[in-house]
Amino acid sequence: MSNVKTNSRLSNRVQQIKPSGIRRFFDLASKMDNIISLGVGEPDFVTPWNIREASISSLERGFTAYSANAGIIELRREISSYMNKRFSVQYDPESEVLVTVGASEAIDIGMRAILNEGDEVIIVEPSFVSYVPLVQMAGGVPVSVGTNNQDNFKVSAKQIEAAITDRTKALMLCFPNNPTGATMSREDMLEIALLAERHDLLVFSDEIYAELSYDEKHVSFASLPNMKDRTILISGFSKSFAMTGWRLGFVLAPEDLLSAMLKLHQYSLMCAPTMAQYGALEALKSGMDDIERMKQSYKQRRNYVVKSFKEIGLSCHTPGGAFYAFPSIESTGLTSEQFAEKLLLEERVAVVPGHVFGAGGEGHIRCSYATSMDNLEQSVERIERLLKKLT
Ligand code: PMP
């Protein structure tokens, strides 16, 4: 808190939170014309029609009331069977599944359910920008473990072990990763599972990009031996079904953890939006072909972007999942903030500077390839032009 100007009207906790580094770029970009944005972390598809239709139909039938706090039971059953079929995990829809307002809420109530003041949460970075503030808002202390380009942004048990103290309560993992697109194999994960057991850690596994795994089948952390009991498995509909605006996610956890989260959820939110839940039910019943279609399209764009970045001289690891490329801009001698600002002001391409994602992010930019091929081709040309000016 030392360098923060304090305001007694506000809680110390909220004043400790830094404004999002992504916001500044969007504020700048929103005032400019003809920008190509590789900045936003969301699908460029509209939600498939049958999902929208199911939600409209729920409204036509008058299903406009609150649902059960944990979510409509049909949806919880469908989530349980979908997760079992796709990722070999077993959760009881009555007591181990909670439908949330996006994966975002699941992370928030998960942290608040388990943390006491001063408990540490190890966050593998670069990471989604909400983890650090949500740990802080729950009274916890985020401890960062950075990954790097040379290791394809994978994390090892050894790196995590070095950050463990007697205050460590939990570990936050996210694979496929935002912003790096990194994925982890079963072998990589097994080492971390053994570590979690040895140090009695709870593990948040944010698997919101699980369906967008391009080269290897996604392995759910909770499916590893003995891990279900210590895992808070987070996922949702935003990415795989192109449903970001619906605000619908879910969390799967053993009953004691889940009922604590449900307590927080029912007091702060009551339930997730009922009409969105009916849409999600349809998504799980009939949306697998849509997932596959969108995934193939992202994969094609991933291949193009990684190949093109390499051709114009940017070192870029091949992201195995999600829809982000995370090339290194270190060779330009600029910081990621300077590079992103120049790219925006001189070439009108919006990307996110890597440092906002924490340790290991500096020296990189996050480029979302969830945009048209035409935009991607033009962006590559513009980035190449900037690189030529800089060298
Ligand atoms: N986790 C990760 C890793 C994300 O990238 C995002 C969205 N950018 C979320 C969670 C939040 O997703 P939701 O829309 O379900 O709240």
mmCIF file of C-alpha atoms in Angstrom, residues 15-367:
data_model
loop_
_atom_site.group_PDB
_atom_site.id
_atom_site.type_symbol
_atom_site.label_atom_id
_atom_site.label_comp_id
_atom_site.label_asym_id
_atom_site.label_seq_id
_atom_site.Cartn_x
_atom_site.Cartn_y
_atom_site.Cartn_z
ATOM 1 C CA GLN A 15 -7.403 0.530 -3.069
ATOM 2 C CA GLN A 16 -4.723 -2.125 -3.253
ATOM 3 C CA ILE A 17 -6.136 -3.313 -6.604
ATOM 4 C CA LYS A 18 -4.349 -1.906 -9.649
ATOM 5 C CA PRO A 19 -6.465 -0.789 -12.630
ATOM 6 C CA SER A 20 -6.321 -3.310 -15.485
ATOM 7 C CA GLY A 21 -3.432 -2.710 -17.902
ATOM 8 C CA ILE A 22 -5.671 -3.854 -20.749
ATOM 9 C CA ARG A 23 -8.173 -1.045 -20.191
ATOM 10 C CA ARG A 24 -5.694 1.719 -21.034
ATOM 11 C CA PHE A 25 -5.186 0.286 -24.509
ATOM 12 C CA PHE A 26 -8.854 -0.121 -25.193
ATOM 13 C CA ASP A 27 -9.514 3.433 -24.039
ATOM 14 C CA LEU A 28 -6.832 4.675 -26.433
ATOM 15 C CA ALA A 29 -8.009 2.465 -29.306
ATOM 16 C CA SER A 30 -11.661 3.426 -28.849
ATOM 17 C CA LYS A 31 -10.784 7.038 -29.700
ATOM 18 C CA MET A 32 -9.103 6.083 -32.994
ATOM 19 C CA ASP A 33 -10.490 5.136 -36.421
ATOM 20 C CA ASN A 34 -9.613 2.170 -38.629
ATOM 21 C CA ILE A 35 -8.095 0.127 -35.854
ATOM 22 C CA ILE A 36 -7.633 -3.606 -36.303
ATOM 23 C CA SER A 37 -8.039 -5.136 -32.892
ATOM 24 C CA LEU A 38 -6.191 -8.273 -31.874
ATOM 25 C CA GLY A 39 -6.823 -7.150 -28.332
ATOM 26 C CA VAL A 40 -10.034 -8.684 -27.128
ATOM 27 C CA GLY A 41 -10.203 -12.118 -25.563
ATOM 28 C CA GLU A 42 -13.424 -13.327 -27.058
ATOM 29 C CA PRO A 43 -14.695 -15.389 -29.986
ATOM 30 C CA ASP A 44 -15.577 -13.590 -33.214
ATOM 31 C CA PHE A 45 -18.516 -15.954 -33.765
ATOM 32 C CA VAL A 46 -22.094 -15.157 -32.838
ATOM 33 C CA THR A 47 -23.620 -17.765 -30.498
ATOM 34 C CA PRO A 48 -25.057 -20.602 -32.658
ATOM 35 C CA TRP A 49 -28.704 -20.004 -33.543
ATOM 36 C CA ASN A 50 -30.198 -23.065 -31.840
ATOM 37 C CA ILE A 51 -28.747 -21.865 -28.508
ATOM 38 C CA ARG A 52 -30.213 -18.406 -28.962
ATOM 39 C CA GLU A 53 -33.527 -19.934 -30.017
ATOM 40 C CA ALA A 54 -33.696 -22.129 -26.898
ATOM 41 C CA SER A 55 -33.184 -19.077 -24.731
ATOM 42 C CA ILE A 56 -35.835 -17.095 -26.631
ATOM 43 C CA SER A 57 -38.205 -20.019 -26.303
ATOM 44 C CA SER A 58 -37.678 -20.133 -22.515
ATOM 45 C CA LEU A 59 -38.763 -16.493 -22.395
ATOM 46 C CA GLU A 60 -41.774 -17.196 -24.623
ATOM 47 C CA ARG A 61 -42.789 -19.981 -22.270
ATOM 48 C CA GLY A 62 -42.571 -17.542 -19.376
ATOM 49 C CA PHE A 63 -39.554 -18.986 -17.547
ATOM 50 C CA THR A 64 -38.607 -15.611 -16.183
ATOM 51 C CA ALA A 65 -38.289 -16.358 -12.454
ATOM 52 C CA TYR A 66 -35.215 -17.119 -10.319
ATOM 53 C CA SER A 67 -33.891 -20.622 -10.791
ATOM 54 C CA ALA A 68 -32.569 -22.895 -8.048
ATOM 55 C CA ASN A 69 -29.531 -21.183 -6.493
ATOM 56 C CA ALA A 70 -27.138 -23.777 -7.908
ATOM 57 C CA GLY A 71 -28.751 -23.592 -11.374
ATOM 58 C CA ILE A 72 -31.584 -25.522 -13.046
ATOM 59 C CA ILE A 73 -31.140 -29.195 -12.284
ATOM 60 C CA GLU A 74 -31.448 -30.235 -15.961
ATOM 61 C CA LEU A 75 -28.454 -28.018 -16.756
ATOM 62 C CA ARG A 76 -26.408 -29.325 -13.812
ATOM 63 C CA ARG A 77 -27.122 -32.903 -14.978
ATOM 64 C CA GLU A 78 -26.113 -32.011 -18.510
ATOM 65 C CA ILE A 79 -22.884 -30.307 -17.307
ATOM 66 C CA SER A 80 -22.029 -33.363 -15.230
ATOM 67 C CA SER A 81 -22.519 -35.780 -18.138
ATOM 68 C CA TYR A 82 -20.783 -33.507 -20.670
ATOM 69 C CA MET A 83 -17.699 -33.147 -18.422
ATOM 70 C CA ASN A 84 -17.678 -36.880 -17.875
ATOM 71 C CA LYS A 85 -17.875 -37.670 -21.600
ATOM 72 C CA ARG A 86 -15.339 -35.082 -22.717
ATOM 73 C CA PHE A 87 -12.854 -35.002 -19.844
ATOM 74 C CA SER A 88 -13.406 -38.169 -17.781
ATOM 75 C CA VAL A 89 -14.331 -36.407 -14.542
ATOM 76 C CA GLN A 90 -17.216 -37.440 -12.306
ATOM 77 C CA TYR A 91 -19.323 -34.927 -10.415
ATOM 78 C CA ASP A 92 -22.699 -35.336 -8.725
ATOM 79 C CA PRO A 93 -25.105 -32.805 -10.289
ATOM 80 C CA GLU A 94 -26.976 -32.426 -6.972
ATOM 81 C CA SER A 95 -24.034 -31.553 -4.743
ATOM 82 C CA GLU A 96 -20.873 -30.946 -6.785
ATOM 83 C CA VAL A 97 -21.970 -28.680 -9.650
ATOM 84 C CA LEU A 98 -22.720 -24.953 -9.413
ATOM 85 C CA VAL A 99 -23.803 -22.760 -12.339
ATOM 86 C CA THR A 100 -22.163 -19.334 -12.013
ATOM 87 C CA VAL A 101 -22.232 -15.911 -13.641
ATOM 88 C CA GLY A 102 -19.284 -16.680 -15.901
ATOM 89 C CA ALA A 103 -16.089 -18.449 -14.927
ATOM 90 C CA SER A 104 -15.220 -15.059 -13.432
ATOM 91 C CA GLU A 105 -17.695 -15.509 -10.595
ATOM 92 C CA ALA A 106 -16.488 -19.065 -10.022
ATOM 93 C CA ILE A 107 -12.913 -17.822 -9.487
ATOM 94 C CA ASP A 108 -14.141 -15.089 -7.152
ATOM 95 C CA ILE A 109 -16.300 -17.256 -4.905
ATOM 96 C CA GLY A 110 -13.736 -20.072 -5.000
ATOM 97 C CA MET A 111 -11.096 -17.729 -3.573
ATOM 98 C CA ARG A 112 -13.466 -16.263 -1.007
ATOM 99 C CA ALA A 113 -14.572 -19.735 0.061
ATOM 100 C CA ILE A 114 -11.098 -21.000 0.935
ATOM 101 C CA LEU A 115 -8.843 -18.083 1.886
ATOM 102 C CA ASN A 116 -8.116 -16.689 5.330
ATOM 103 C CA GLU A 117 -6.293 -13.383 5.718
ATOM 104 C CA GLY A 118 -2.699 -13.782 4.571
ATOM 105 C CA ASP A 119 -3.067 -17.191 2.912
ATOM 106 C CA GLU A 120 -0.921 -17.457 -0.188
ATOM 107 C CA VAL A 121 -2.077 -18.540 -3.622
ATOM 108 C CA ILE A 122 0.575 -19.446 -6.173
ATOM 109 C CA ILE A 123 -0.397 -18.103 -9.581
ATOM 110 C CA VAL A 124 1.344 -19.503 -12.625
ATOM 111 C CA GLU A 125 2.006 -16.553 -14.911
ATOM 112 C CA PRO A 126 1.659 -15.028 -17.465
ATOM 113 C CA SER A 127 -2.002 -15.370 -16.490
ATOM 114 C CA PHE A 128 -5.526 -14.077 -16.943
ATOM 115 C CA VAL A 129 -5.582 -10.627 -15.336
ATOM 116 C CA SER A 130 -8.356 -11.328 -12.811
ATOM 117 C CA TYR A 131 -6.569 -13.893 -10.657
ATOM 118 C CA VAL A 132 -4.325 -11.483 -8.728
ATOM 119 C CA PRO A 133 -7.066 -8.970 -7.805
ATOM 120 C CA LEU A 134 -9.544 -11.716 -6.916
ATOM 121 C CA VAL A 135 -7.020 -13.320 -4.544
ATOM 122 C CA GLN A 136 -6.352 -9.902 -2.998
ATOM 123 C CA MET A 137 -10.044 -9.095 -2.641
ATOM 124 C CA ALA A 138 -10.481 -12.376 -0.775
ATOM 125 C CA GLY A 139 -7.755 -11.362 1.697
ATOM 126 C CA GLY A 140 -5.136 -13.653 0.195
ATOM 127 C CA VAL A 141 -1.633 -12.960 -1.046
ATOM 128 C CA PRO A 142 -0.835 -13.769 -4.687
ATOM 129 C CA VAL A 143 2.582 -15.336 -5.243
ATOM 130 C CA SER A 144 3.690 -15.392 -8.848
ATOM 131 C CA VAL A 145 5.615 -18.126 -10.608
ATOM 132 C CA GLY A 146 6.714 -17.054 -14.067
ATOM 133 C CA THR A 147 7.012 -19.264 -17.141
ATOM 134 C CA ASN A 148 8.908 -18.498 -20.332
ATOM 135 C CA ASN A 149 9.153 -18.857 -24.067
ATOM 136 C CA GLN A 150 12.012 -21.413 -23.950
ATOM 137 C CA ASP A 151 9.794 -23.811 -21.969
ATOM 138 C CA ASN A 152 6.814 -23.094 -24.224
ATOM 139 C CA PHE A 153 5.249 -21.429 -21.181
ATOM 140 C CA LYS A 154 4.768 -24.743 -19.392
ATOM 141 C CA VAL A 155 5.333 -24.825 -15.650
ATOM 142 C CA SER A 156 7.255 -27.525 -13.798
ATOM 143 C CA ALA A 157 6.573 -28.933 -10.344
ATOM 144 C CA LYS A 158 10.053 -27.762 -9.378
ATOM 145 C CA GLN A 159 9.270 -24.134 -10.191
ATOM 146 C CA ILE A 160 6.067 -24.303 -8.165
ATOM 147 C CA GLU A 161 7.762 -26.058 -5.263
ATOM 148 C CA ALA A 162 10.299 -23.234 -4.973
ATOM 149 C CA ALA A 163 7.444 -20.800 -4.255
ATOM 150 C CA ILE A 164 5.723 -22.887 -1.558
ATOM 151 C CA THR A 165 5.806 -21.540 2.013
ATOM 152 C CA ASP A 166 3.943 -22.559 5.152
ATOM 153 C CA ARG A 167 1.231 -20.010 4.175
ATOM 154 C CA THR A 168 0.557 -21.560 0.755
ATOM 155 C CA LYS A 169 -3.047 -22.654 0.546
ATOM 156 C CA ALA A 170 -3.687 -23.054 -3.157
ATOM 157 C CA LEU A 171 -2.307 -23.127 -6.646
ATOM 158 C CA MET A 172 -3.913 -21.488 -9.674
ATOM 159 C CA LEU A 173 -3.421 -23.253 -13.015
ATOM 160 C CA CYS A 174 -4.879 -22.379 -16.404
ATOM 161 C CA PHE A 175 -4.199 -24.637 -19.389
ATOM 162 C CA PRO A 176 -4.784 -24.008 -22.264
ATOM 163 C CA ASN A 177 -3.542 -20.645 -21.090
ATOM 164 C CA ASN A 178 -4.602 -17.067 -21.566
ATOM 165 C CA PRO A 179 -2.422 -15.229 -22.714
ATOM 166 C CA THR A 180 0.204 -17.725 -23.923
ATOM 167 C CA GLY A 181 -1.940 -20.490 -25.435
ATOM 168 C CA ALA A 182 0.310 -22.996 -23.631
ATOM 169 C CA THR A 183 -0.991 -26.490 -22.931
ATOM 170 C CA MET A 184 0.325 -29.190 -20.597
ATOM 171 C CA SER A 185 0.489 -32.939 -21.194
ATOM 172 C CA ARG A 186 -0.708 -35.568 -18.754
ATOM 173 C CA GLU A 187 2.914 -36.291 -17.730
ATOM 174 C CA ASP A 188 3.587 -32.598 -16.985
ATOM 175 C CA MET A 189 0.408 -32.435 -14.914
ATOM 176 C CA LEU A 190 1.097 -35.644 -13.002
ATOM 177 C CA GLU A 191 4.220 -34.140 -11.448
ATOM 178 C CA ILE A 192 2.182 -31.176 -10.257
ATOM 179 C CA ALA A 193 -0.501 -33.498 -8.884
ATOM 180 C CA LEU A 194 2.112 -35.304 -6.774
ATOM 181 C CA LEU A 195 3.370 -31.961 -5.524
ATOM 182 C CA ALA A 196 -0.156 -30.840 -4.597
ATOM 183 C CA GLU A 197 -0.568 -34.007 -2.588
ATOM 184 C CA ARG A 198 2.793 -33.704 -0.873
ATOM 185 C CA HIS A 199 2.108 -30.127 0.217
ATOM 186 C CA ASP A 200 -1.638 -30.518 0.746
ATOM 187 C CA LEU A 201 -2.561 -27.763 -1.725
ATOM 188 C CA LEU A 202 -5.935 -26.945 -3.164
ATOM 189 C CA VAL A 203 -5.746 -26.486 -6.928
ATOM 190 C CA PHE A 204 -7.839 -24.104 -8.994
ATOM 191 C CA SER A 205 -7.873 -25.429 -12.505
ATOM 192 C CA ASP A 206 -9.311 -22.883 -14.936
ATOM 193 C CA GLU A 207 -10.197 -25.024 -17.941
ATOM 194 C CA ILE A 208 -12.334 -22.532 -19.819
ATOM 195 C CA TYR A 209 -10.300 -23.130 -23.006
ATOM 196 C CA ALA A 210 -10.317 -26.945 -22.704
ATOM 197 C CA GLU A 211 -12.385 -27.428 -25.876
ATOM 198 C CA LEU A 212 -9.971 -25.237 -27.822
ATOM 199 C CA SER A 213 -7.022 -27.658 -27.673
ATOM 200 C CA TYR A 214 -5.617 -28.099 -31.163
ATOM 201 C CA ASP A 215 -2.832 -30.644 -31.032
ATOM 202 C CA GLU A 216 -3.435 -32.907 -28.041
ATOM 203 C CA LYS A 217 -6.516 -33.917 -26.134
ATOM 204 C CA HIS A 218 -7.030 -31.751 -23.055
ATOM 205 C CA VAL A 219 -6.354 -33.476 -19.739
ATOM 206 C CA SER A 220 -8.468 -32.199 -16.874
ATOM 207 C CA PHE A 221 -6.494 -31.754 -13.666
ATOM 208 C CA ALA A 222 -9.380 -33.274 -11.685
ATOM 209 C CA SER A 223 -9.122 -36.498 -13.722
ATOM 210 C CA LEU A 224 -5.619 -37.261 -12.380
ATOM 211 C CA PRO A 225 -5.306 -39.817 -9.568
ATOM 212 C CA ASN A 226 -6.557 -38.463 -6.189
ATOM 213 C CA MET A 227 -6.955 -34.935 -7.553
ATOM 214 C CA LYS A 228 -10.726 -34.556 -7.571
ATOM 215 C CA ASP A 229 -10.795 -34.031 -3.813
ATOM 216 C CA ARG A 230 -8.411 -31.076 -3.934
ATOM 217 C CA THR A 231 -9.452 -29.466 -7.236
ATOM 218 C CA ILE A 232 -11.778 -26.567 -7.911
ATOM 219 C CA LEU A 233 -12.499 -27.087 -11.583
ATOM 220 C CA ILE A 234 -13.655 -23.963 -13.377
ATOM 221 C CA SER A 235 -15.132 -23.746 -16.852
ATOM 222 C CA GLY A 236 -17.927 -22.100 -18.770
ATOM 223 C CA PHE A 237 -19.696 -21.346 -21.993
ATOM 224 C CA SER A 238 -18.030 -18.059 -23.010
ATOM 225 C CA LYS A 239 -15.219 -19.375 -25.168
ATOM 226 C CA SER A 240 -16.126 -22.783 -26.565
ATOM 227 C CA PHE A 241 -19.750 -21.891 -27.388
ATOM 228 C CA ALA A 242 -19.120 -18.201 -28.216
ATOM 229 C CA MET A 243 -21.333 -17.031 -25.350
ATOM 230 C CA THR A 244 -19.300 -14.315 -23.593
ATOM 231 C CA GLY A 245 -22.229 -11.917 -23.194
ATOM 232 C CA TRP A 246 -24.487 -14.568 -21.654
ATOM 233 C CA ARG A 247 -22.394 -14.556 -18.465
ATOM 234 C CA LEU A 248 -22.586 -18.233 -17.774
ATOM 235 C CA GLY A 249 -19.968 -20.531 -16.304
ATOM 236 C CA PHE A 250 -19.754 -23.383 -13.843
ATOM 237 C CA VAL A 251 -17.623 -24.767 -11.087
ATOM 238 C CA LEU A 252 -17.183 -28.395 -10.093
ATOM 239 C CA ALA A 253 -15.765 -29.258 -6.683
ATOM 240 C CA PRO A 254 -16.105 -31.716 -3.810
ATOM 241 C CA GLU A 255 -19.229 -31.103 -1.724
ATOM 242 C CA ASP A 256 -17.647 -29.232 1.221
ATOM 243 C CA LEU A 257 -16.012 -26.689 -1.097
ATOM 244 C CA LEU A 258 -18.988 -26.447 -3.401
ATOM 245 C CA SER A 259 -21.475 -25.799 -0.607
ATOM 246 C CA ALA A 260 -19.272 -22.981 0.737
ATOM 247 C CA MET A 261 -19.222 -21.427 -2.743
ATOM 248 C CA LEU A 262 -22.977 -21.888 -3.067
ATOM 249 C CA LYS A 263 -23.434 -19.952 0.187
ATOM 250 C CA LEU A 264 -21.556 -16.964 -1.267
ATOM 251 C CA HIS A 265 -23.285 -17.297 -4.643
ATOM 252 C CA GLN A 266 -26.785 -17.369 -3.170
ATOM 253 C CA TYR A 267 -26.237 -14.236 -1.083
ATOM 254 C CA SER A 268 -24.496 -12.150 -3.714
ATOM 255 C CA LEU A 269 -26.170 -13.347 -6.924
ATOM 256 C CA MET A 270 -29.083 -15.613 -6.066
ATOM 257 C CA CYS A 271 -28.708 -17.529 -9.310
ATOM 258 C CA ALA A 272 -27.287 -17.225 -12.822
ATOM 259 C CA PRO A 273 -29.724 -15.694 -15.370
ATOM 260 C CA THR A 274 -32.483 -18.211 -16.027
ATOM 261 C CA MET A 275 -32.871 -17.550 -19.770
ATOM 262 C CA ALA A 276 -29.114 -17.968 -20.239
ATOM 263 C CA GLN A 277 -29.263 -21.319 -18.462
ATOM 264 C CA TYR A 278 -31.865 -22.582 -20.957
ATOM 265 C CA GLY A 279 -29.588 -21.540 -23.792
ATOM 266 C CA ALA A 280 -26.659 -23.350 -22.181
ATOM 267 C CA LEU A 281 -28.757 -26.488 -21.789
ATOM 268 C CA GLU A 282 -29.307 -26.523 -25.550
ATOM 269 C CA ALA A 283 -25.596 -25.807 -26.118
ATOM 270 C CA LEU A 284 -24.614 -28.959 -24.260
ATOM 271 C CA LYS A 285 -27.342 -31.093 -25.815
ATOM 272 C CA SER A 286 -26.605 -30.272 -29.425
ATOM 273 C CA GLY A 287 -23.611 -27.953 -29.672
ATOM 274 C CA MET A 288 -20.719 -30.381 -30.170
ATOM 275 C CA ASP A 289 -20.661 -29.905 -33.959
ATOM 276 C CA ASP A 290 -20.563 -26.147 -33.468
ATOM 277 C CA ILE A 291 -17.618 -26.466 -31.083
ATOM 278 C CA GLU A 292 -15.768 -28.553 -33.653
ATOM 279 C CA ARG A 293 -16.521 -26.127 -36.491
ATOM 280 C CA MET A 294 -15.291 -23.098 -34.504
ATOM 281 C CA LYS A 295 -12.259 -24.989 -33.240
ATOM 282 C CA GLN A 296 -11.170 -25.933 -36.770
ATOM 283 C CA SER A 297 -11.514 -22.331 -37.825
ATOM 284 C CA TYR A 298 -9.353 -21.094 -34.901
ATOM 285 C CA LYS A 299 -6.795 -23.783 -35.635
ATOM 286 C CA GLN A 300 -6.455 -22.652 -39.229
ATOM 287 C CA ARG A 301 -5.975 -19.075 -38.070
ATOM 288 C CA ARG A 302 -3.488 -20.161 -35.409
ATOM 289 C CA ASN A 303 -1.412 -21.916 -38.049
ATOM 290 C CA TYR A 304 -1.453 -18.854 -40.276
ATOM 291 C CA VAL A 305 -0.533 -16.396 -37.507
ATOM 292 C CA VAL A 306 2.326 -18.434 -36.041
ATOM 293 C CA LYS A 307 3.811 -19.136 -39.480
ATOM 294 C CA SER A 308 3.505 -15.490 -40.529
ATOM 295 C CA PHE A 309 5.001 -14.131 -37.307
ATOM 296 C CA LYS A 310 7.983 -16.398 -37.768
ATOM 297 C CA GLU A 311 8.343 -15.316 -41.393
ATOM 298 C CA ILE A 312 8.523 -11.637 -40.410
ATOM 299 C CA GLY A 313 11.167 -12.404 -37.778
ATOM 300 C CA LEU A 314 9.194 -12.660 -34.548
ATOM 301 C CA SER A 315 9.967 -15.620 -32.351
ATOM 302 C CA CYS A 316 6.664 -17.247 -31.451
ATOM 303 C CA HIS A 317 6.017 -20.560 -29.710
ATOM 304 C CA THR A 318 3.157 -22.574 -31.158
ATOM 305 C CA PRO A 319 0.178 -22.169 -28.846
ATOM 306 C CA GLY A 320 -1.512 -25.550 -28.383
ATOM 307 C CA GLY A 321 -4.829 -24.024 -27.347
ATOM 308 C CA ALA A 322 -7.066 -20.988 -26.686
ATOM 309 C CA PHE A 323 -7.008 -18.250 -29.360
ATOM 310 C CA TYR A 324 -3.928 -16.211 -28.557
ATOM 311 C CA ALA A 325 -0.438 -15.991 -30.012
ATOM 312 C CA PHE A 326 2.216 -14.593 -27.685
ATOM 313 C CA PRO A 327 5.225 -13.646 -29.832
ATOM 314 C CA SER A 328 8.410 -12.176 -28.406
ATOM 315 C CA ILE A 329 9.219 -8.579 -29.351
ATOM 316 C CA GLU A 330 12.454 -8.572 -27.350
ATOM 317 C CA SER A 331 14.591 -8.234 -30.490
ATOM 318 C CA THR A 332 13.204 -4.710 -31.007
ATOM 319 C CA GLY A 333 14.753 -3.514 -27.744
ATOM 320 C CA LEU A 334 11.404 -1.995 -26.731
ATOM 321 C CA THR A 335 9.322 -2.907 -23.710
ATOM 322 C CA SER A 336 6.015 -4.585 -24.469
ATOM 323 C CA GLU A 337 4.191 -1.392 -23.472
ATOM 324 C CA GLN A 338 6.320 0.743 -25.838
ATOM 325 C CA PHE A 339 5.919 -1.739 -28.693
ATOM 326 C CA ALA A 340 2.149 -2.045 -28.243
ATOM 327 C CA GLU A 341 1.779 1.728 -28.086
ATOM 328 C CA LYS A 342 3.817 2.273 -31.257
ATOM 329 C CA LEU A 343 1.899 -0.452 -33.039
ATOM 330 C CA LEU A 344 -1.372 1.189 -32.086
ATOM 331 C CA LEU A 345 -0.412 4.790 -32.828
ATOM 332 C CA GLU A 346 1.699 4.211 -35.964
ATOM 333 C CA GLU A 347 0.124 1.142 -37.543
ATOM 334 C CA ARG A 348 -3.333 1.062 -35.939
ATOM 335 C CA VAL A 349 -3.199 -2.476 -34.639
ATOM 336 C CA ALA A 350 -4.323 -3.048 -31.044
ATOM 337 C CA VAL A 351 -2.597 -5.824 -29.102
ATOM 338 C CA VAL A 352 -2.060 -6.264 -25.363
ATOM 339 C CA PRO A 353 1.424 -5.688 -23.901
ATOM 340 C CA GLY A 354 2.641 -8.872 -22.215
ATOM 341 C CA HIS A 355 3.670 -7.313 -18.915
ATOM 342 C CA VAL A 356 0.029 -6.900 -17.841
ATOM 343 C CA PHE A 357 -0.192 -10.690 -17.497
ATOM 344 C CA GLY A 358 2.513 -10.860 -14.833
ATOM 345 C CA ALA A 359 5.839 -12.669 -14.547
ATOM 346 C CA GLY A 360 7.202 -13.915 -17.863
ATOM 347 C CA GLY A 361 4.941 -11.620 -19.877
ATOM 348 C CA GLU A 362 7.351 -8.719 -20.470
ATOM 349 C CA GLY A 363 9.007 -8.866 -23.890
ATOM 350 C CA HIS A 364 5.848 -10.286 -25.505
ATOM 351 C CA ILE A 365 2.547 -9.111 -26.931
ATOM 352 C CA ARG A 366 -0.752 -10.958 -26.823
ATOM 353 C CA CYS A 367 -2.456 -11.183 -30.191
#
